[in-house]
CSV table of C-alpha atoms in Angstrom, one decimal:
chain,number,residue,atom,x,y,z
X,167,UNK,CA,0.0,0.0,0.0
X,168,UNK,CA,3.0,2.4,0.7
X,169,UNK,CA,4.4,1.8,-3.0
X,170,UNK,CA,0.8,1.9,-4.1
X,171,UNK,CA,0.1,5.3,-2.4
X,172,UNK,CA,3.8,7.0,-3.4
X,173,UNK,CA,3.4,6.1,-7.7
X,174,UNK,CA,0.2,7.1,-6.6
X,175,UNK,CA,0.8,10.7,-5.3
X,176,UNK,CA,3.7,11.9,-7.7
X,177,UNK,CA,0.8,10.5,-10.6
X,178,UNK,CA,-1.9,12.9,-9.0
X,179,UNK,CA,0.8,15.8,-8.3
X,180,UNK,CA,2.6,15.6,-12.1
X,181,UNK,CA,-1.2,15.9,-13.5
X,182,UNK,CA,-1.9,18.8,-11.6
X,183,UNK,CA,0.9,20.6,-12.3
X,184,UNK,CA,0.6,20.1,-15.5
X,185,UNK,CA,-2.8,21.1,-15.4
X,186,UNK,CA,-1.9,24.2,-13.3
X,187,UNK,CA,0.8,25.1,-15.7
X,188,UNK,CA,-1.5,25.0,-18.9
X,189,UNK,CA,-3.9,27.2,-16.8
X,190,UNK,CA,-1.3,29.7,-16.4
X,191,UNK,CA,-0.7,29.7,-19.7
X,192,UNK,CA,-3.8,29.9,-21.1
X,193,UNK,CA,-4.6,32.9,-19.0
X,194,UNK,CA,-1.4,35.0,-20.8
X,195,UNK,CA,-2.2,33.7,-23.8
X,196,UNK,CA,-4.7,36.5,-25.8
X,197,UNK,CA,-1.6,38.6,-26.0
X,198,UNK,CA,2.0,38.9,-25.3
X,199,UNK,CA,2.7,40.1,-21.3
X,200,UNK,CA,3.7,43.6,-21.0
X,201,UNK,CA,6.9,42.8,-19.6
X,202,UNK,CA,7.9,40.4,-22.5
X,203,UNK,CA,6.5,43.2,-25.6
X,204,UNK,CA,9.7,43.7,-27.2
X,205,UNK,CA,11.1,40.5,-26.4
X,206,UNK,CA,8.5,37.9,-28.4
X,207,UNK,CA,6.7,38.9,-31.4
X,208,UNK,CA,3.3,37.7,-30.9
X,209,UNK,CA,3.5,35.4,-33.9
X,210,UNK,CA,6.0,33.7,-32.3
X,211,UNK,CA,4.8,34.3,-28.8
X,212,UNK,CA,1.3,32.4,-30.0
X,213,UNK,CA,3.0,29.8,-31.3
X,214,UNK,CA,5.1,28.9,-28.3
X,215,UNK,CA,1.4,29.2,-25.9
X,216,UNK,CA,0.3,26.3,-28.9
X,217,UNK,CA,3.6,24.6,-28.4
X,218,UNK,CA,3.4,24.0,-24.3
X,219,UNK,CA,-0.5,23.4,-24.3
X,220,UNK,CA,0.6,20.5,-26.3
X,221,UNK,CA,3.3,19.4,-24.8
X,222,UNK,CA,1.3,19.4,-21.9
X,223,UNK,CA,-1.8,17.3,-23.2
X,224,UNK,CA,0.6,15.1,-24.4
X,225,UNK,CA,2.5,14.6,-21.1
X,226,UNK,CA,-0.6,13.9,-19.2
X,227,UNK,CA,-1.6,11.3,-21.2
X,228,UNK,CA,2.1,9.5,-21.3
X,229,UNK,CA,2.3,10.3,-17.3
X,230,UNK,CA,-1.2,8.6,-16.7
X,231,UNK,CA,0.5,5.3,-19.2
X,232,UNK,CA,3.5,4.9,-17.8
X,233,UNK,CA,1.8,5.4,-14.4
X,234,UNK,CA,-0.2,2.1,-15.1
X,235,UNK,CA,2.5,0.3,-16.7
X,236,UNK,CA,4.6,0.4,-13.4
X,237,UNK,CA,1.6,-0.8,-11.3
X,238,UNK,CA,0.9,-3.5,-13.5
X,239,UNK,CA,4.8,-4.4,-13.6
X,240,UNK,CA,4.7,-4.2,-9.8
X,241,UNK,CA,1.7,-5.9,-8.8
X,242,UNK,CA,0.8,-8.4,-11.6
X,243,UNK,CA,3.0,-11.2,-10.7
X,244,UNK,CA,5.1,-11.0,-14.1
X,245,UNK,CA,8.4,-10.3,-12.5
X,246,UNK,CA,8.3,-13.0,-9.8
X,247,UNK,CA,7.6,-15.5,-12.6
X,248,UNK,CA,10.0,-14.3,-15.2
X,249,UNK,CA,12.6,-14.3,-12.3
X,250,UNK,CA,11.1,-18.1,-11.1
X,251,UNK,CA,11.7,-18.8,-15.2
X,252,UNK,CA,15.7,-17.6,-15.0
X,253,UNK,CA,16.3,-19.0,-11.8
X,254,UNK,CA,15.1,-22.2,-13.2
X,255,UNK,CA,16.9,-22.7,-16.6
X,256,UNK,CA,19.8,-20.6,-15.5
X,257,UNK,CA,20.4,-20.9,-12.1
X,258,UNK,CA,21.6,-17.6,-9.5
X,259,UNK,CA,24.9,-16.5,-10.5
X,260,UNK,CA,25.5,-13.0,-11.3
X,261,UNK,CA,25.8,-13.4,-14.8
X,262,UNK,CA,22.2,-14.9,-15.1
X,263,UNK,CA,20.7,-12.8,-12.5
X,264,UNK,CA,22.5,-9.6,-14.7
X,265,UNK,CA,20.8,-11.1,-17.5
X,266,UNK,CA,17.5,-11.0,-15.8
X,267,UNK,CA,17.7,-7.5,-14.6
X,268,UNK,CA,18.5,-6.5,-17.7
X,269,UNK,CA,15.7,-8.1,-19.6
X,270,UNK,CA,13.2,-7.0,-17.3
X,271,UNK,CA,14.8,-3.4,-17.9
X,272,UNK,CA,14.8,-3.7,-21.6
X,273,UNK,CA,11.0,-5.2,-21.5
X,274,UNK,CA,10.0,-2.2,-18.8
X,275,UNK,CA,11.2,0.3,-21.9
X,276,UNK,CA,9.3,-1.5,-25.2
X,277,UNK,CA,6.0,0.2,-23.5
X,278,UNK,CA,7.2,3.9,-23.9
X,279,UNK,CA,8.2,3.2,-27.3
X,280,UNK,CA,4.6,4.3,-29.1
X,281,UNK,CA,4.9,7.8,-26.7
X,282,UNK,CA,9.0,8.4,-27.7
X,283,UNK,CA,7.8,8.0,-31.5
X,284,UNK,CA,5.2,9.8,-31.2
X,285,UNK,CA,6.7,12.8,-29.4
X,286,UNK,CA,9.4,13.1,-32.3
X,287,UNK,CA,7.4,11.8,-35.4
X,288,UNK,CA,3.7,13.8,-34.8
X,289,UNK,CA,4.4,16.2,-31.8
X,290,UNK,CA,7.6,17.6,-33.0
X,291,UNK,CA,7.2,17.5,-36.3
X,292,UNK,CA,4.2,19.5,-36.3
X,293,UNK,CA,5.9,22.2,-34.7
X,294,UNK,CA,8.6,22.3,-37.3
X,295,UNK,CA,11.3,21.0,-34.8
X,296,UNK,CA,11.4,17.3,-36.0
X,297,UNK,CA,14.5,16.5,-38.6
X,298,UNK,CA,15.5,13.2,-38.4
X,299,UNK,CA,14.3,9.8,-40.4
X,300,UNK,CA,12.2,6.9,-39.4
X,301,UNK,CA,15.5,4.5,-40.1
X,302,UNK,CA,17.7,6.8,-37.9
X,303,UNK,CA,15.4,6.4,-35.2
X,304,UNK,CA,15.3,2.7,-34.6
X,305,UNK,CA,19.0,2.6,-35.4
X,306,UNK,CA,19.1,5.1,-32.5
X,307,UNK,CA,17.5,3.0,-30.3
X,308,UNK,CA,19.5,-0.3,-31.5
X,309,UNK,CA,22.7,1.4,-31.0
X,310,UNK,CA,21.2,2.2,-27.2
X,311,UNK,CA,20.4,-1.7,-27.0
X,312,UNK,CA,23.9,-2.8,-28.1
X,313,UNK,CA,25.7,-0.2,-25.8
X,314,UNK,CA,23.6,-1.8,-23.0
X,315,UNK,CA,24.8,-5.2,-23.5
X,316,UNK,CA,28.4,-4.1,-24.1
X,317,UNK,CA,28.1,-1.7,-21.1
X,318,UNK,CA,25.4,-1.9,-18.7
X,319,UNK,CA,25.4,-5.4,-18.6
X,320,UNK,CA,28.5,-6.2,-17.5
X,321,UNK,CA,28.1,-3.3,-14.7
X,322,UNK,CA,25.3,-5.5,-13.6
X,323,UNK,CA,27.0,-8.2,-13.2
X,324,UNK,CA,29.7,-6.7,-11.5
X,325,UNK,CA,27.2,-5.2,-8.7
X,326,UNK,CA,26.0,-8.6,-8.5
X,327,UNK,CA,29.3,-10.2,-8.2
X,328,UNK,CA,30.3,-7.7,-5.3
X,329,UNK,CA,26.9,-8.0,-3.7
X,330,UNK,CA,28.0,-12.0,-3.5
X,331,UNK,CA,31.2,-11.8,-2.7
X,332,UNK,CA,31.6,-8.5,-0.1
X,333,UNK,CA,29.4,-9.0,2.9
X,334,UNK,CA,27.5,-6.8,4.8
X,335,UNK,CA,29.4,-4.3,3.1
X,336,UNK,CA,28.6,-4.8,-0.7
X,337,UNK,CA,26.6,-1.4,-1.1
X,338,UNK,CA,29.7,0.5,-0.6
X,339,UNK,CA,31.8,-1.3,-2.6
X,340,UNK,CA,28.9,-1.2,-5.3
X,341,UNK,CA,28.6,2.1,-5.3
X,342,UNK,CA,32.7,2.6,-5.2
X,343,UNK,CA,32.2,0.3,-8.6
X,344,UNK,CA,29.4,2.3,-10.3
X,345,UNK,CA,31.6,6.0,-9.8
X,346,UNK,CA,34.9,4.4,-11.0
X,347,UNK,CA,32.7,3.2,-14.2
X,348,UNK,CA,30.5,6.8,-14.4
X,349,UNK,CA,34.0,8.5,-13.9
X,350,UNK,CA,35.0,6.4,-17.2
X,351,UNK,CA,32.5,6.9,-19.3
X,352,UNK,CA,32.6,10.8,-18.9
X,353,UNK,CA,36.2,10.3,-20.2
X,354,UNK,CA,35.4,7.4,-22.8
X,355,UNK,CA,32.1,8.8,-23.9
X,356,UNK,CA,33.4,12.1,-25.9
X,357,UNK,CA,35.8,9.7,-27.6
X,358,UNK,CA,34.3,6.1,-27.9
X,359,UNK,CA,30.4,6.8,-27.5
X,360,UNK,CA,28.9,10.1,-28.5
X,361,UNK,CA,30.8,9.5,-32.3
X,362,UNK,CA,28.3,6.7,-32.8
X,363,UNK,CA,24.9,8.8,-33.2
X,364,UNK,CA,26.8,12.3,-34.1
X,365,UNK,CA,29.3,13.2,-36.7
X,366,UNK,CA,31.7,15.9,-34.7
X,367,UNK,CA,34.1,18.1,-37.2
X,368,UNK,CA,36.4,21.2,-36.5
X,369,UNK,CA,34.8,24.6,-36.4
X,370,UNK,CA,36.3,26.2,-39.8
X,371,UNK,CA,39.0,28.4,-39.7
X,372,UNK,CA,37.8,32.0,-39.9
X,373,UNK,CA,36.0,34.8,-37.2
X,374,UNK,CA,34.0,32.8,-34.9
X,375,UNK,CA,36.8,30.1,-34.5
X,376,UNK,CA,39.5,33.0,-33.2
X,377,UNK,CA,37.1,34.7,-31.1
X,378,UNK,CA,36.2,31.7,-29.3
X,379,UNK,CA,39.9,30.9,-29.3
X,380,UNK,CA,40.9,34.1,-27.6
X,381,UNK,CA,37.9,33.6,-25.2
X,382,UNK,CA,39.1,30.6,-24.2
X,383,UNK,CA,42.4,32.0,-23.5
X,384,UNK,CA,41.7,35.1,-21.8
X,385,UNK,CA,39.2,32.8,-19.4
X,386,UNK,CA,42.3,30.5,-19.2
X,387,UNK,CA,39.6,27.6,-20.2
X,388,UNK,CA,42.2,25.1,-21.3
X,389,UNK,CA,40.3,22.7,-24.7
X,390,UNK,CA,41.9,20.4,-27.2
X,391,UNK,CA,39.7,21.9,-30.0
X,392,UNK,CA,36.7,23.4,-30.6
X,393,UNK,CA,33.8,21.0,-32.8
X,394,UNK,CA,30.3,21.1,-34.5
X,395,UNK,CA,28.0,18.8,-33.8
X,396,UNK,CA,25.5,17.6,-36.8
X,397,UNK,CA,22.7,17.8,-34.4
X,398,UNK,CA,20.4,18.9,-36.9
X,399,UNK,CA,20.3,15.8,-38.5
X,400,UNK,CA,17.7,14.8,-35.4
X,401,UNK,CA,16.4,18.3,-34.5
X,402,UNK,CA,15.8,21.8,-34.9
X,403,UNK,CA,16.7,22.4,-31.2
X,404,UNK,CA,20.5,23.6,-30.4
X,405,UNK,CA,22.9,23.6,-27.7
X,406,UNK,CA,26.7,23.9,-26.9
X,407,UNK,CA,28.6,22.3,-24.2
X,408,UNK,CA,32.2,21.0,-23.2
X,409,UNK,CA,33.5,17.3,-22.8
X,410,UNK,CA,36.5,15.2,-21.1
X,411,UNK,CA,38.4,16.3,-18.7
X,412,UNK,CA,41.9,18.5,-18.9
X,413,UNK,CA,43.7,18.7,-22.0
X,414,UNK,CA,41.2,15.9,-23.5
X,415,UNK,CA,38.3,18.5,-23.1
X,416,UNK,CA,36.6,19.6,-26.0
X,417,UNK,CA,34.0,22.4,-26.6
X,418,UNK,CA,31.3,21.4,-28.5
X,419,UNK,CA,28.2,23.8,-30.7
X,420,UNK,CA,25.1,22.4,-32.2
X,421,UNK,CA,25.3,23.5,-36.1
X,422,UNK,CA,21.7,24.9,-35.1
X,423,UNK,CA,23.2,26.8,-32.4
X,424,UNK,CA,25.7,28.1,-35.1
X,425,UNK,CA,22.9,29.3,-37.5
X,426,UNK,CA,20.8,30.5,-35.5
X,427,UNK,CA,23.2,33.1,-33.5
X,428,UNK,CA,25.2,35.8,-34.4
X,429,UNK,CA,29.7,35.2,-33.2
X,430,UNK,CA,29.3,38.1,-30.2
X,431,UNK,CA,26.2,35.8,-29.2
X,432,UNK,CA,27.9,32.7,-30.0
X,433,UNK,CA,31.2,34.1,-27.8
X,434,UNK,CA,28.4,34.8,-24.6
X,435,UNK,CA,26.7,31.1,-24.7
X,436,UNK,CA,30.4,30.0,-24.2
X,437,UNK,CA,31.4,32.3,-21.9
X,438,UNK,CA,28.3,30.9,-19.8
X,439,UNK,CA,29.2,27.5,-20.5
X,440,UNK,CA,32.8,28.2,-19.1
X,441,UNK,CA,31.2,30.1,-16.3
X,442,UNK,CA,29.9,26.8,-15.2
X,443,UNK,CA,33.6,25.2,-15.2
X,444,UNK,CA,35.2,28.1,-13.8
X,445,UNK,CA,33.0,28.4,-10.9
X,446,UNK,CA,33.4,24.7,-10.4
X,447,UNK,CA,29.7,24.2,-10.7
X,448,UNK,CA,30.2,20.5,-12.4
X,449,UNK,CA,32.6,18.9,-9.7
X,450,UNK,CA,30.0,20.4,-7.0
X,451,UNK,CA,26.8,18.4,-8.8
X,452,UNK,CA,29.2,15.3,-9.6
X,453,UNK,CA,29.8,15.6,-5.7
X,454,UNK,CA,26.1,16.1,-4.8
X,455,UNK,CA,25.1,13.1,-7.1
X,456,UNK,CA,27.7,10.7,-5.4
X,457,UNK,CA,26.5,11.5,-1.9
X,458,UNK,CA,22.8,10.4,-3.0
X,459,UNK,CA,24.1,7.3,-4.9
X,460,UNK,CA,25.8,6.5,-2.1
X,461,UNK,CA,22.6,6.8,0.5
X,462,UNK,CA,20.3,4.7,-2.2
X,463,UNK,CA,22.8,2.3,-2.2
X,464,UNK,CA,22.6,1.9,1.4
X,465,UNK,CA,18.6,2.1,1.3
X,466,UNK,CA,18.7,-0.7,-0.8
X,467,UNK,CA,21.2,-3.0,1.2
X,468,UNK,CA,18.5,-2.1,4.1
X,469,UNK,CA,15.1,-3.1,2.2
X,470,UNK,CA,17.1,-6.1,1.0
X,471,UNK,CA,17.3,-7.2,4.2
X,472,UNK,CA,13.4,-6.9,4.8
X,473,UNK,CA,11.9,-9.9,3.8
X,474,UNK,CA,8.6,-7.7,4.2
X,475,UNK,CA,10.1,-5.8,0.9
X,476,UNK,CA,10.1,-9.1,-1.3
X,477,UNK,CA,6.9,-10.6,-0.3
X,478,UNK,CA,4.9,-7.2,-0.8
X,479,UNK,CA,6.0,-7.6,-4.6
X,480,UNK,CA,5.8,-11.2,-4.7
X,481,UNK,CA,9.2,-12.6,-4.5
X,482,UNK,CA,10.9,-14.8,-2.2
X,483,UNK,CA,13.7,-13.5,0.5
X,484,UNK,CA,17.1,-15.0,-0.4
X,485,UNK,CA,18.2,-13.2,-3.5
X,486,UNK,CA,19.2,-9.3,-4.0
X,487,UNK,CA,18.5,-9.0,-7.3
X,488,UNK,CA,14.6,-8.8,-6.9
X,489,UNK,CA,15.3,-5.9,-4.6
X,490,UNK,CA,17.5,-4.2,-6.9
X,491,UNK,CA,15.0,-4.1,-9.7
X,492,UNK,CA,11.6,-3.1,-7.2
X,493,UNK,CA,14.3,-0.5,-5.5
X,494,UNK,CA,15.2,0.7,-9.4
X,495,UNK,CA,11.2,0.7,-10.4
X,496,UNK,CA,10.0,3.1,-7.2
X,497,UNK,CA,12.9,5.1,-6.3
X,498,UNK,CA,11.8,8.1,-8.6
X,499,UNK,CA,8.5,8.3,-6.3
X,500,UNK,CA,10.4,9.3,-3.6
X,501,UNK,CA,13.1,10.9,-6.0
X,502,UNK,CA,10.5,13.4,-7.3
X,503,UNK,CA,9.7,15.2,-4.4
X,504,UNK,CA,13.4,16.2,-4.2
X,505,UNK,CA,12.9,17.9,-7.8
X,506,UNK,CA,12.4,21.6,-6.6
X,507,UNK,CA,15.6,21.3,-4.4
X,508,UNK,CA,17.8,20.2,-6.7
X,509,UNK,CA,16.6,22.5,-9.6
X,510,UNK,CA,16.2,25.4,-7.2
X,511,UNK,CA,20.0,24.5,-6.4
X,512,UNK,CA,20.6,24.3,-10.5
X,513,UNK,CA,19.0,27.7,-11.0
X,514,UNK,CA,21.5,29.2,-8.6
X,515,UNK,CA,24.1,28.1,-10.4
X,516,UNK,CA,22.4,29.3,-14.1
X,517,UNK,CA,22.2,32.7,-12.6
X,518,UNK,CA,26.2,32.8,-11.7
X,519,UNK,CA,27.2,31.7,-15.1
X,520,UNK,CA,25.1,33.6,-16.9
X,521,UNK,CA,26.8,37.5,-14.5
X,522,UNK,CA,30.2,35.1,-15.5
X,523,UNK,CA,29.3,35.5,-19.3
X,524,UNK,CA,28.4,39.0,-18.9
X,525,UNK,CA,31.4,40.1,-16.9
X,526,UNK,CA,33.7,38.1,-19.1
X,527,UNK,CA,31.8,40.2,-22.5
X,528,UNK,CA,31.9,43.1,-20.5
X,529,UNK,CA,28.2,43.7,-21.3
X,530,UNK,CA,24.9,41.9,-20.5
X,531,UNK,CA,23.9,42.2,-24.6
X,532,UNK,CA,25.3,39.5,-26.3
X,533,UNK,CA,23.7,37.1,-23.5
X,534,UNK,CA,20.4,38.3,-23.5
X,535,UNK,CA,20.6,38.4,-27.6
X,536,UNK,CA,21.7,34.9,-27.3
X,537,UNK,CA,18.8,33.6,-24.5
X,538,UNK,CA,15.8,35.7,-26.5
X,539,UNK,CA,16.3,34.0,-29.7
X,540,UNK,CA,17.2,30.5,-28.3
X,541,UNK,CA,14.1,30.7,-26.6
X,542,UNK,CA,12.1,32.0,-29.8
X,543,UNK,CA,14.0,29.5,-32.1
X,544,UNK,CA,12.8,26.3,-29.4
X,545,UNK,CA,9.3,27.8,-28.5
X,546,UNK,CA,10.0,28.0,-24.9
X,547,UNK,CA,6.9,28.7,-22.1
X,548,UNK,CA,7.2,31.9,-21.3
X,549,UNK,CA,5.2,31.9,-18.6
X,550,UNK,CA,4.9,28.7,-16.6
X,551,UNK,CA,3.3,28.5,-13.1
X,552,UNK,CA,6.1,28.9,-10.5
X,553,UNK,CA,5.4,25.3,-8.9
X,554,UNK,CA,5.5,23.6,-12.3
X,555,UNK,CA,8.9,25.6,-13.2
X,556,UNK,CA,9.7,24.3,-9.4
X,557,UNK,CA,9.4,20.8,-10.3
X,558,UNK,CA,10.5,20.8,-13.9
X,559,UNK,CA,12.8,23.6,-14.8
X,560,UNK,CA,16.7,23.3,-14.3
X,561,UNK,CA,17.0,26.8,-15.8
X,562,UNK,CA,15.0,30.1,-15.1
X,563,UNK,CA,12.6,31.8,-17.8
X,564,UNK,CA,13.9,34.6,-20.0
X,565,UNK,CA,12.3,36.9,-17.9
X,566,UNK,CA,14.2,36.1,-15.0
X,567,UNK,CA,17.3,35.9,-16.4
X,568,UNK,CA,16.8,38.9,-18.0
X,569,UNK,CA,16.1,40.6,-14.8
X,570,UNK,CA,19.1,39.4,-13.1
X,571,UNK,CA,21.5,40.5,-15.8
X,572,UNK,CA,19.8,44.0,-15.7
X,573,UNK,CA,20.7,44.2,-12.1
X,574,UNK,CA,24.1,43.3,-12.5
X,575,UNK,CA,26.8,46.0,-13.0
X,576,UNK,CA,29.1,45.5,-16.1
């Protein structure tokens, strides 16, 4: 009943924030707020108020499916007997009980599939944003199967090998296992991984490639070199970000990003993303994200001792693996209500990159040039309920941002 009552709550809560948010939004929708004329045109301001009211219809009805599909995973009796059905032909070492918990994982996921295609193939590509083909999005999601079995399998396992082998003590040493792999994927990923689903070139000698140069000097941000991404080959969306660590780092620009921005602009989104690095905003996160890896781990090595925690799901004390897969399942319930912290915590961080940027460009401008049209060119809610930006916003709105870089003195 406690399970039942947590999927529960965060189901009732997500649908009526997104119900309060569409209210919001509906209620500045006839015309564009007076503190955003000048900002938005109302063509475009109209068309992002069309955007989020779908988005938001669509979401309820996804939250309300997937919401099912975890009760009936949880409480039909499918995972006790496809575990009875391993444990049979296979028997309980890790390597079979990794094999389990990654089947039930890869099964868990088929469900969502309609929603994911639909979201790209309908929602998306109604609103223009939608670039990519039906074949590169199932070899997407094949590349994503293969890297599980070549990768997230054999993490599995090796949980599973420490949870038989280390005692009492196995969640530390798991979790010491899991950092020392997400440690090598951030270095591995840039080089080995990402390649894969995006082509990465050189940014072209010429303007923008010395000013970001120099920017990168005078910030004494050290990078091996600076690439585009061909991430319009999936969508209309852009970004920039850096990868790797020390002199493997490499800064990275959508070709939207590049298309849609003018070099000053260009040079400010870069400045912000170095802000990040510069005021050690990544190491702080990786920190914070430990720390709670480390207390689920110990949660779970508790409620694996509980043979109360097996039997209300319909398994047999004896095994950890069970646990591991219910803990997986209904951690985000409890998860979720941590959403505004940690956000609220992102948001402070957003804010001290973005007065970075502006110091570094000696003007406020370029940024704000930059965050108006990246917010036109992706149809971004311009006015969402506070709550619902609470739960679901790692960023402030324009108009915040705005208003903080007005306040600052450059």
């Amino acid at each position: 009943m406690l399970v039942l009552g947590a999927v529960g709550s965060k189901w009732v809560t997500q649908l009526w924030l997104e119900w309060l948010n569409g209210r919001n939004v509906r209620a500045h929708a006839g015309a564009v707020p007076q503190v955003l004329k000048g900002v938005v045109d109302p063509t475009t301001y109209a068309k992002s108020v069309e955007y989020t009211l779908a988005k938001g219809r669509f979401r309820q009805c996804e939250l309300t499916y997937e919401a099912v599909v975890l009760l009936l995973a949880l409480f039909s009796g499918v995972l006790p007997w496809t575990f009875k059905l391993f444990h049979a032909a296979w028997g309980g070492s890790p390597w079979a009980m990794g094999g389990f918990l990654f089947v039930a994982g890869v099964g868990l996921s088929i469900p969502d599939l309609p929603f994911s295609w639909y979201a790209q193939f309908r929602l998306e590509e109604r609103f223009g944003f939608n670039t990519t083909r039906q074949q590169l999005w199932w070899t997407d999601r094949l590349k994503g199967l293969a890297l599980g079995i070549a990768l997230g399998y054999p993490l599995l396992v090796l949980v599973l090998f420490i949870i038989k082998r280390a005692g009492p003590s196995w969640w530390f040493w798991a979790w010491c296992a899991v950092m020392v792999f997400q440690l090598l994927m951030a270095v591995l990923a840039p080089v080995l991984i990402l390649p894969l689903f995006n082509k990465f070139t050189p940014l072209a000698e010429g303007s923008l490639r010395e000013r970001l140069q120099n920017l990168a000097q005078r910030t004494h941000f050290r990078a091996k070199s600076i690439q585009v991404m061909d991430g319009s080959k999936r969508s209309r969306h852009s970004n920039a970000f850096f990868v790797g660590f020390g002199g493997f780092r490499k800064i990275v620009l959508f070709d939207t990003l590049i298309q849609q921005l003018i070099e000053p602009e260009l040079e400010a989104v870069l400045a912000h993303e170095i802000g990040h690095f510069k005021k050690k905003h990544i190491p702080k996160m990786l920190v914070a994200s430990a720390c709670g890896s480390l207390v689920g781990f110990y949660i779970l090595a508790w409620l694996g001792g509980q043979a109360w925690f097996y039997e209300a799901f319909g398994f047999s004390a004896g095994s950890l693996t069970p646990a591991l897969l219910v803990f997986g399942l209904v951690s985000g319930a409890a998860t979720f209500w941590l959403a505004p912290i940690l956000h609220g915590w992102s948001r402070r961080y957003e804010y001290q990159a973005d007065r970075f940027a502006a110091q570094t460009m000696a003007e406020p401008g370029s940024l704000i040039g930059a965050l108006r049209k990246l917010n036109e060119k992706n149809l971004s809610n311009l006015t969402p309920h506070p709550l619902y930006s609470g739960f679901y916003y790692s960023h402030p709105t324009l108009l915040e941002r705005e208003q903080a870089l007005g306040r600052g003195n450059f």
